[in-house]
């Protein structure tokens, strides 16, 4: 058995201390050790984006990251987006504009969209599509997702 | 009116838990003491298993058990062809076939143990190329030979009809296998509980079909298996009854008497197959000079891979479904399904329709050109109409195909774009269109296509709906909730649809054949109306008035003649229960449509309704790189009545993009039967930045058999994409690609050949 290392980090605003093996994937650490199963596994090779989380504000694919690298970082997973348990404006827009169907890709798209909207308050369609290129959705044809992000940016940042 | 009444765009009733990341998929489930499984797959397309040495794997700390084909039930399972086992016994028939399973305390240990299993194979010659399957000396995939199924259908006098045709056109088309590409790879958690029952939570489109197959494969009574559907991350036909991992997981739990979770990695999921059926279709059609189709002759060779699964049913659809879209009198169809030593192929959204839609629509545009007729006009002229009886005995209760054609024609600016001068530069644009039809329901299994809804109205007036129709993302729970809320007069948020569970929810066939809206929707109307009558009768009794004068609106029972006569729903529901001889409101309603099973000659009205769609696209072809870029896509779907337009548009857009993937960028690459690009980096599905805005519109033909007029949506929408693109490519560069996918290499080769011909 490989020795474990202690890491301290912040996840969704809460301090977390854990002992992890150096080869523990961040996605497995979140899902299996911390039961944060909102983060999904879709490809485990960095292509589908279902495992995306925010690390210090940037989108990171947790299937390509090691838990041990997160020492001292601040993470947001899909579970951390809600406001007092209720959907955030972005989550609401996904619900109302057909931004999700089966929902499996949704946490990843929410992360990519959060990151985009934090950097660009009123992105145009081309910018949105470009920024979603690291995420795959097989259900929506992306139209509902693009509509949802436009709707959210309008509601969050005015017309 | 209710804000989410049928007809109004309604967010999915499951959308909140999905947006919050709290929806639970099979791979999210955990039970105390749960073990993890990993599978060892055959590296050979065809080989005899001489020996499997698992001793080193079992000795690895953390490994609880290792199983091989020797340990699994001898009984073979399958759809009609019983030919598979839980793990391969004696012979492997495709690269990727499961030959051993390890159960361990965690996934890493199980994975490590796989490497310690030593398998001795005797490699055997493999049959990879379906065109050789029926040669006299071909290697046999199964002892009975390589012909898995054969269909022959003749209607009318085809030869005479061809003789009378002014224009006869013949061409061969080939279509390739597509991976469903659901974002959730197959996942299953199975457990025993000491009672003799095996409970299986699995990503399935049908809990009852899954249970049937588990019982058969594990050779145990049906009622000792319970299948529960967690949230499912997409299916597209791949999660009906052909995938094997849920069967293996069930076996492992039963054999170890422990909870076992089997989550396929993406690579594993792709190696398991469940791809669509590749086909070669020769099509010959005859037409009069003024555009009336007189004769059609189809011959098909389809490849189901190593096991038949649902492929015979898929091929039947290819062989005859599209005939029903037009007013035909003379058709002939001959189809052969062959085995090869490749992964099993079968059900996929459209269920055999995409293959033929590609051939037929490519053909019709080519013939329209030969006759000097606009292809949309050709479709319009030959389209089946409301009230028709089709050549195969289908009663067309509603047909919005002409309206779909009108919509796409106007939306894309068809006439204008068609009349613009042909471009000569490097980048050339072209437009193309296609049309298609699909069933809403299909009477096959057990000569039944029914659906049952159990509806419970709680003492607070809120409703619980029990159904086993599976919401796999398409939004059927929302559709049922909308109908229920509307019929009963309660807010949408007061309706909750329970998860399918074979021990608790009524028998249903699940999300196949676009049958849920039309059949379960009807059952829902019946159940809700009966519940309403029950409530009104109780209210009349309590209020001392006539039930006929009462209505329910927004959770309040109100008299229409006396404003003082009203009561809140909870008061009435409590009254119904808590009185002498009272009981909870518990309604059960079934709807089995008035359809017939096909007869031996494949004739008969199999579905209560039929859906139609048409699509027009504009593409830009780069004649230097061979790249095809989609510029615009307009898809019009006749779904009878859109109970939830948000869902219908979502399905149409998703289907259109899935079709774009199949046509332009998704290509499974095999070498000697080995999948070479079994990962999402090399098997490239469309991304948000690779497709343009998707336009979807709806035609409401109000089917007389549909709930509130509704038919199925979503499967029809995947059908016209590929041929619309192929037709647009032809329009752009004058080159017709007849074998999918349309790759840059094929475009460049075709342009070169065209130039050679011109220069010669
Ligand atoms: S699971 Fe990480 S990108 Fe797909
Ligand atoms: S909603 Fe199903 S994959 Fe995106």
JSON list of C-alpha atoms in Angstrom, two decimals, chain A residues 1 21 23-24 28 31-45 47-50 78-83 85-88 90-92 94-107 109-110 125-126 128-144 146-147, chain B residues 10-12 14-16 18-25 27-28 30 105-109 178-185 231-234 236 261 263-267 348-349 471-474 646-647 649-651 653-655 657-658 661 666 679-681 683 685-695:
[
{"chain": "A", "resi": 1, "resn": "UNK", "atom": "CA", "xyz": [0.00, 0.00, 0.00]},
{"chain": "A", "resi": 21, "resn": "UNK", "atom": "CA", "xyz": [-2.47, 8.38, -1.79]},
{"chain": "A", "resi": 23, "resn": "UNK", "atom": "CA", "xyz": [-1.95, 8.76, -7.18]},
{"chain": "A", "resi": 24, "resn": "UNK", "atom": "CA", "xyz": [-5.52, 9.43, -6.04]},
{"chain": "A", "resi": 28, "resn": "UNK", "atom": "CA", "xyz": [-12.27, 9.76, -7.32]},
{"chain": "A", "resi": 31, "resn": "UNK", "atom": "CA", "xyz": [-16.84, 11.21, -5.54]},
{"chain": "A", "resi": 32, "resn": "UNK", "atom": "CA", "xyz": [-15.71, 8.26, -3.50]},
{"chain": "A", "resi": 33, "resn": "UNK", "atom": "CA", "xyz": [-14.02, 9.78, -0.46]},
{"chain": "A", "resi": 34, "resn": "UNK", "atom": "CA", "xyz": [-16.17, 12.87, 0.02]},
{"chain": "A", "resi": 35, "resn": "UNK", "atom": "CA", "xyz": [-19.42, 11.61, -1.54]},
{"chain": "A", "resi": 36, "resn": "UNK", "atom": "CA", "xyz": [-19.59, 14.68, -3.76]},
{"chain": "A", "resi": 37, "resn": "UNK", "atom": "CA", "xyz": [-21.09, 12.63, -6.57]},
{"chain": "A", "resi": 38, "resn": "UNK", "atom": "CA", "xyz": [-22.39, 15.62, -8.51]},
{"chain": "A", "resi": 39, "resn": "UNK", "atom": "CA", "xyz": [-19.03, 15.62, -10.25]},
{"chain": "A", "resi": 40, "resn": "UNK", "atom": "CA", "xyz": [-19.36, 12.97, -12.95]},
{"chain": "A", "resi": 41, "resn": "UNK", "atom": "CA", "xyz": [-17.04, 10.63, -14.79]},
{"chain": "A", "resi": 42, "resn": "UNK", "atom": "CA", "xyz": [-17.72, 10.49, -18.51]},
{"chain": "A", "resi": 43, "resn": "UNK", "atom": "CA", "xyz": [-14.42, 9.63, -20.16]},
{"chain": "A", "resi": 44, "resn": "UNK", "atom": "CA", "xyz": [-11.58, 9.77, -17.62]},
{"chain": "A", "resi": 45, "resn": "UNK", "atom": "CA", "xyz": [-9.36, 11.17, -20.34]},
{"chain": "A", "resi": 47, "resn": "UNK", "atom": "CA", "xyz": [-12.38, 15.08, -23.13]},
{"chain": "A", "resi": 48, "resn": "UNK", "atom": "CA", "xyz": [-15.98, 15.21, -21.95]},
{"chain": "A", "resi": 49, "resn": "UNK", "atom": "CA", "xyz": [-15.79, 17.77, -19.17]},
{"chain": "A", "resi": 50, "resn": "UNK", "atom": "CA", "xyz": [-18.36, 15.98, -16.98]},
{"chain": "A", "resi": 78, "resn": "UNK", "atom": "CA", "xyz": [-21.56, 21.61, -8.57]},
{"chain": "A", "resi": 79, "resn": "UNK", "atom": "CA", "xyz": [-22.79, 21.08, -5.01]},
{"chain": "A", "resi": 80, "resn": "UNK", "atom": "CA", "xyz": [-21.29, 24.45, -4.13]},
{"chain": "A", "resi": 81, "resn": "UNK", "atom": "CA", "xyz": [-23.19, 26.46, -6.73]},
{"chain": "A", "resi": 82, "resn": "UNK", "atom": "CA", "xyz": [-26.57, 26.51, -5.01]},
{"chain": "A", "resi": 83, "resn": "UNK", "atom": "CA", "xyz": [-27.62, 29.43, -2.84]},
{"chain": "A", "resi": 85, "resn": "UNK", "atom": "CA", "xyz": [-29.84, 24.77, -1.23]},
{"chain": "A", "resi": 86, "resn": "UNK", "atom": "CA", "xyz": [-31.83, 26.53, -3.96]},
{"chain": "A", "resi": 87, "resn": "UNK", "atom": "CA", "xyz": [-30.63, 26.74, -7.55]},
{"chain": "A", "resi": 88, "resn": "UNK", "atom": "CA", "xyz": [-28.46, 29.72, -8.43]},
{"chain": "A", "resi": 90, "resn": "UNK", "atom": "CA", "xyz": [-27.28, 30.04, -13.64]},
{"chain": "A", "resi": 91, "resn": "UNK", "atom": "CA", "xyz": [-28.73, 26.73, -12.50]},
{"chain": "A", "resi": 92, "resn": "UNK", "atom": "CA", "xyz": [-32.24, 28.15, -12.87]},
{"chain": "A", "resi": 94, "resn": "UNK", "atom": "CA", "xyz": [-30.30, 25.68, -17.26]},
{"chain": "A", "resi": 95, "resn": "UNK", "atom": "CA", "xyz": [-33.57, 24.35, -15.85]},
{"chain": "A", "resi": 96, "resn": "UNK", "atom": "CA", "xyz": [-35.81, 26.80, -17.64]},
{"chain": "A", "resi": 97, "resn": "UNK", "atom": "CA", "xyz": [-34.14, 27.03, -21.05]},
{"chain": "A", "resi": 98, "resn": "UNK", "atom": "CA", "xyz": [-33.73, 23.33, -21.76]},
{"chain": "A", "resi": 99, "resn": "UNK", "atom": "CA", "xyz": [-30.07, 23.41, -20.76]},
{"chain": "A", "resi": 100, "resn": "UNK", "atom": "CA", "xyz": [-30.34, 19.88, -19.49]},
{"chain": "A", "resi": 101, "resn": "UNK", "atom": "CA", "xyz": [-32.06, 16.65, -20.34]},
{"chain": "A", "resi": 102, "resn": "UNK", "atom": "CA", "xyz": [-30.47, 13.55, -18.83]},
{"chain": "A", "resi": 103, "resn": "UNK", "atom": "CA", "xyz": [-28.41, 15.87, -16.65]},
{"chain": "A", "resi": 104, "resn": "UNK", "atom": "CA", "xyz": [-25.22, 13.82, -16.70]},
{"chain": "A", "resi": 105, "resn": "UNK", "atom": "CA", "xyz": [-23.19, 16.51, -18.46]},
{"chain": "A", "resi": 106, "resn": "UNK", "atom": "CA", "xyz": [-24.87, 19.32, -16.54]},
{"chain": "A", "resi": 107, "resn": "UNK", "atom": "CA", "xyz": [-22.46, 19.71, -13.60]},
{"chain": "A", "resi": 109, "resn": "UNK", "atom": "CA", "xyz": [-21.36, 22.58, -18.21]},
{"chain": "A", "resi": 110, "resn": "UNK", "atom": "CA", "xyz": [-22.36, 24.57, -15.13]},
{"chain": "A", "resi": 125, "resn": "UNK", "atom": "CA", "xyz": [-23.01, 33.19, -28.79]},
{"chain": "A", "resi": 126, "resn": "UNK", "atom": "CA", "xyz": [-19.70, 32.52, -30.53]},
{"chain": "A", "resi": 128, "resn": "UNK", "atom": "CA", "xyz": [-20.14, 30.83, -25.40]},
{"chain": "A", "resi": 129, "resn": "UNK", "atom": "CA", "xyz": [-19.82, 28.03, -27.92]},
{"chain": "A", "resi": 130, "resn": "UNK", "atom": "CA", "xyz": [-16.06, 28.36, -27.98]},
{"chain": "A", "resi": 131, "resn": "UNK", "atom": "CA", "xyz": [-15.87, 28.20, -24.22]},
{"chain": "A", "resi": 132, "resn": "UNK", "atom": "CA", "xyz": [-17.97, 25.05, -24.12]},
{"chain": "A", "resi": 133, "resn": "UNK", "atom": "CA", "xyz": [-15.72, 23.17, -26.50]},
{"chain": "A", "resi": 134, "resn": "UNK", "atom": "CA", "xyz": [-14.22, 21.16, -23.63]},
{"chain": "A", "resi": 135, "resn": "UNK", "atom": "CA", "xyz": [-17.56, 19.66, -22.68]},
{"chain": "A", "resi": 136, "resn": "UNK", "atom": "CA", "xyz": [-19.71, 17.08, -24.41]},
{"chain": "A", "resi": 137, "resn": "UNK", "atom": "CA", "xyz": [-23.46, 16.77, -24.27]},
{"chain": "A", "resi": 138, "resn": "UNK", "atom": "CA", "xyz": [-25.28, 14.10, -26.24]},
{"chain": "A", "resi": 139, "resn": "UNK", "atom": "CA", "xyz": [-28.84, 15.12, -25.42]},
{"chain": "A", "resi": 140, "resn": "UNK", "atom": "CA", "xyz": [-29.40, 18.80, -26.09]},
{"chain": "A", "resi": 141, "resn": "UNK", "atom": "CA", "xyz": [-27.53, 19.50, -29.31]},
{"chain": "A", "resi": 142, "resn": "UNK", "atom": "CA", "xyz": [-26.07, 22.35, -27.20]},
{"chain": "A", "resi": 143, "resn": "UNK", "atom": "CA", "xyz": [-28.85, 24.73, -28.21]},
{"chain": "A", "resi": 144, "resn": "UNK", "atom": "CA", "xyz": [-30.57, 24.70, -24.82]},
{"chain": "A", "resi": 146, "resn": "UNK", "atom": "CA", "xyz": [-26.26, 28.12, -25.13]},
{"chain": "A", "resi": 147, "resn": "UNK", "atom": "CA", "xyz": [-29.72, 29.60, -24.58]},
{"chain": "B", "resi": 10, "resn": "UNK", "atom": "CA", "xyz": [-42.21, 23.30, -19.10]},
{"chain": "B", "resi": 11, "resn": "UNK", "atom": "CA", "xyz": [-38.87, 22.79, -17.36]},
{"chain": "B", "resi": 12, "resn": "UNK", "atom": "CA", "xyz": [-38.26, 19.13, -16.66]},
{"chain": "B", "resi": 14, "resn": "UNK", "atom": "CA", "xyz": [-36.34, 16.39, -12.71]},
{"chain": "B", "resi": 15, "resn": "UNK", "atom": "CA", "xyz": [-34.40, 19.52, -13.60]},
{"chain": "B", "resi": 16, "resn": "UNK", "atom": "CA", "xyz": [-33.77, 20.83, -10.12]},
{"chain": "B", "resi": 18, "resn": "UNK", "atom": "CA", "xyz": [-30.03, 17.55, -11.97]},
{"chain": "B", "resi": 19, "resn": "UNK", "atom": "CA", "xyz": [-28.98, 21.21, -11.89]},
{"chain": "B", "resi": 20, "resn": "UNK", "atom": "CA", "xyz": [-28.01, 20.90, -8.24]},
{"chain": "B", "resi": 21, "resn": "UNK", "atom": "CA", "xyz": [-25.86, 17.86, -8.97]},
{"chain": "B", "resi": 22, "resn": "UNK", "atom": "CA", "xyz": [-28.05, 15.81, -6.67]},
{"chain": "B", "resi": 23, "resn": "UNK", "atom": "CA", "xyz": [-29.70, 13.46, -9.14]},
{"chain": "B", "resi": 24, "resn": "UNK", "atom": "CA", "xyz": [-28.50, 9.96, -8.37]},
{"chain": "B", "resi": 25, "resn": "UNK", "atom": "CA", "xyz": [-27.18, 7.81, -11.20]},
{"chain": "B", "resi": 27, "resn": "UNK", "atom": "CA", "xyz": [-22.59, 4.90, -10.41]},
{"chain": "B", "resi": 28, "resn": "UNK", "atom": "CA", "xyz": [-23.35, 7.28, -7.53]},
{"chain": "B", "resi": 30, "resn": "UNK", "atom": "CA", "xyz": [-23.25, 2.90, -2.56]},
{"chain": "B", "resi": 105, "resn": "UNK", "atom": "CA", "xyz": [-12.67, -4.20, -2.40]},
{"chain": "B", "resi": 106, "resn": "UNK", "atom": "CA", "xyz": [-12.02, -1.32, -4.76]},
{"chain": "B", "resi": 107, "resn": "UNK", "atom": "CA", "xyz": [-11.73, -0.62, -8.46]},
{"chain": "B", "resi": 108, "resn": "UNK", "atom": "CA", "xyz": [-7.96, -0.25, -8.46]},
{"chain": "B", "resi": 109, "resn": "UNK", "atom": "CA", "xyz": [-7.47, -3.66, -6.89]},
{"chain": "B", "resi": 178, "resn": "UNK", "atom": "CA", "xyz": [-22.62, 4.77, -34.63]},
{"chain": "B", "resi": 179, "resn": "UNK", "atom": "CA", "xyz": [-21.86, 4.70, -30.91]},
{"chain": "B", "resi": 180, "resn": "UNK", "atom": "CA", "xyz": [-24.82, 5.97, -28.83]},
{"chain": "B", "resi": 181, "resn": "UNK", "atom": "CA", "xyz": [-22.44, 8.23, -26.96]},
{"chain": "B", "resi": 182, "resn": "UNK", "atom": "CA", "xyz": [-24.67, 8.70, -23.92]},
{"chain": "B", "resi": 183, "resn": "UNK", "atom": "CA", "xyz": [-22.59, 10.69, -21.46]},
{"chain": "B", "resi": 184, "resn": "UNK", "atom": "CA", "xyz": [-23.12, 8.16, -18.68]},
{"chain": "B", "resi": 185, "resn": "UNK", "atom": "CA", "xyz": [-21.23, 4.95, -19.40]},
{"chain": "B", "resi": 231, "resn": "UNK", "atom": "CA", "xyz": [-31.49, 8.59, -12.94]},
{"chain": "B", "resi": 232, "resn": "UNK", "atom": "CA", "xyz": [-30.16, 7.56, -16.34]},
{"chain": "B", "resi": 233, "resn": "UNK", "atom": "CA", "xyz": [-27.62, 9.60, -18.26]},
{"chain": "B", "resi": 234, "resn": "UNK", "atom": "CA", "xyz": [-29.01, 9.02, -21.74]},
{"chain": "B", "resi": 236, "resn": "UNK", "atom": "CA", "xyz": [-30.40, 6.35, -27.33]},
{"chain": "B", "resi": 261, "resn": "UNK", "atom": "CA", "xyz": [-20.97, -2.23, -8.38]},
{"chain": "B", "resi": 263, "resn": "UNK", "atom": "CA", "xyz": [-19.17, 0.98, -13.58]},
{"chain": "B", "resi": 264, "resn": "UNK", "atom": "CA", "xyz": [-17.80, 0.72, -17.08]},
{"chain": "B", "resi": 265, "resn": "UNK", "atom": "CA", "xyz": [-15.06, 3.12, -18.01]},
{"chain": "B", "resi": 266, "resn": "UNK", "atom": "CA", "xyz": [-15.66, 4.88, -21.31]},
{"chain": "B", "resi": 267, "resn": "UNK", "atom": "CA", "xyz": [-13.23, 2.56, -23.02]},
{"chain": "B", "resi": 348, "resn": "UNK", "atom": "CA", "xyz": [-30.09, 2.85, -31.79]},
{"chain": "B", "resi": 349, "resn": "UNK", "atom": "CA", "xyz": [-32.32, 5.91, -31.82]},
{"chain": "B", "resi": 471, "resn": "UNK", "atom": "CA", "xyz": [-37.33, 8.88, -18.23]},
{"chain": "B", "resi": 472, "resn": "UNK", "atom": "CA", "xyz": [-33.78, 8.67, -19.55]},
{"chain": "B", "resi": 473, "resn": "UNK", "atom": "CA", "xyz": [-33.51, 12.39, -20.11]},
{"chain": "B", "resi": 474, "resn": "UNK", "atom": "CA", "xyz": [-36.15, 12.81, -22.80]},
{"chain": "B", "resi": 646, "resn": "UNK", "atom": "CA", "xyz": [-39.33, 22.77, -24.57]},
{"chain": "B", "resi": 647, "resn": "UNK", "atom": "CA", "xyz": [-38.76, 19.02, -24.55]},
{"chain": "B", "resi": 649, "resn": "UNK", "atom": "CA", "xyz": [-37.29, 21.25, -29.34]},
{"chain": "B", "resi": 650, "resn": "UNK", "atom": "CA", "xyz": [-34.63, 19.79, -27.07]},
{"chain": "B", "resi": 651, "resn": "UNK", "atom": "CA", "xyz": [-35.11, 16.34, -28.54]},
{"chain": "B", "resi": 653, "resn": "UNK", "atom": "CA", "xyz": [-31.93, 19.66, -31.56]},
{"chain": "B", "resi": 654, "resn": "UNK", "atom": "CA", "xyz": [-30.17, 16.79, -29.83]},
{"chain": "B", "resi": 655, "resn": "UNK", "atom": "CA", "xyz": [-31.20, 14.37, -32.57]},
{"chain": "B", "resi": 657, "resn": "UNK", "atom": "CA", "xyz": [-26.64, 17.07, -33.74]},
{"chain": "B", "resi": 658, "resn": "UNK", "atom": "CA", "xyz": [-26.37, 13.31, -33.21]},
{"chain": "B", "resi": 661, "resn": "UNK", "atom": "CA", "xyz": [-22.01, 13.43, -35.80]},
{"chain": "B", "resi": 666, "resn": "UNK", "atom": "CA", "xyz": [-18.05, 10.03, -35.85]},
{"chain": "B", "resi": 679, "resn": "UNK", "atom": "CA", "xyz": [-12.25, 6.73, -26.52]},
{"chain": "B", "resi": 680, "resn": "UNK", "atom": "CA", "xyz": [-13.86, 10.13, -26.79]},
{"chain": "B", "resi": 681, "resn": "UNK", "atom": "CA", "xyz": [-10.69, 11.85, -27.94]},
{"chain": "B", "resi": 683, "resn": "UNK", "atom": "CA", "xyz": [-14.11, 9.02, -31.58]},
{"chain": "B", "resi": 685, "resn": "UNK", "atom": "CA", "xyz": [-18.67, 13.58, -31.26]},
{"chain": "B", "resi": 686, "resn": "UNK", "atom": "CA", "xyz": [-19.85, 17.09, -32.14]},
{"chain": "B", "resi": 687, "resn": "UNK", "atom": "CA", "xyz": [-19.03, 19.88, -29.69]},
{"chain": "B", "resi": 688, "resn": "UNK", "atom": "CA", "xyz": [-20.83, 23.16, -29.12]},
{"chain": "B", "resi": 689, "resn": "UNK", "atom": "CA", "xyz": [-18.39, 25.04, -31.31]},
{"chain": "B", "resi": 690, "resn": "UNK", "atom": "CA", "xyz": [-18.51, 22.55, -34.17]},
{"chain": "B", "resi": 691, "resn": "UNK", "atom": "CA", "xyz": [-22.21, 22.97, -34.89]},
{"chain": "B", "resi": 692, "resn": "UNK", "atom": "CA", "xyz": [-24.27, 26.04, -35.77]},
{"chain": "B", "resi": 693, "resn": "UNK", "atom": "CA", "xyz": [-27.45, 27.20, -34.11]},
{"chain": "B", "resi": 694, "resn": "UNK", "atom": "CA", "xyz": [-30.05, 24.44, -34.39]},
{"chain": "B", "resi": 695, "resn": "UNK", "atom": "CA", "xyz": [-33.49, 25.52, -35.54]}
]
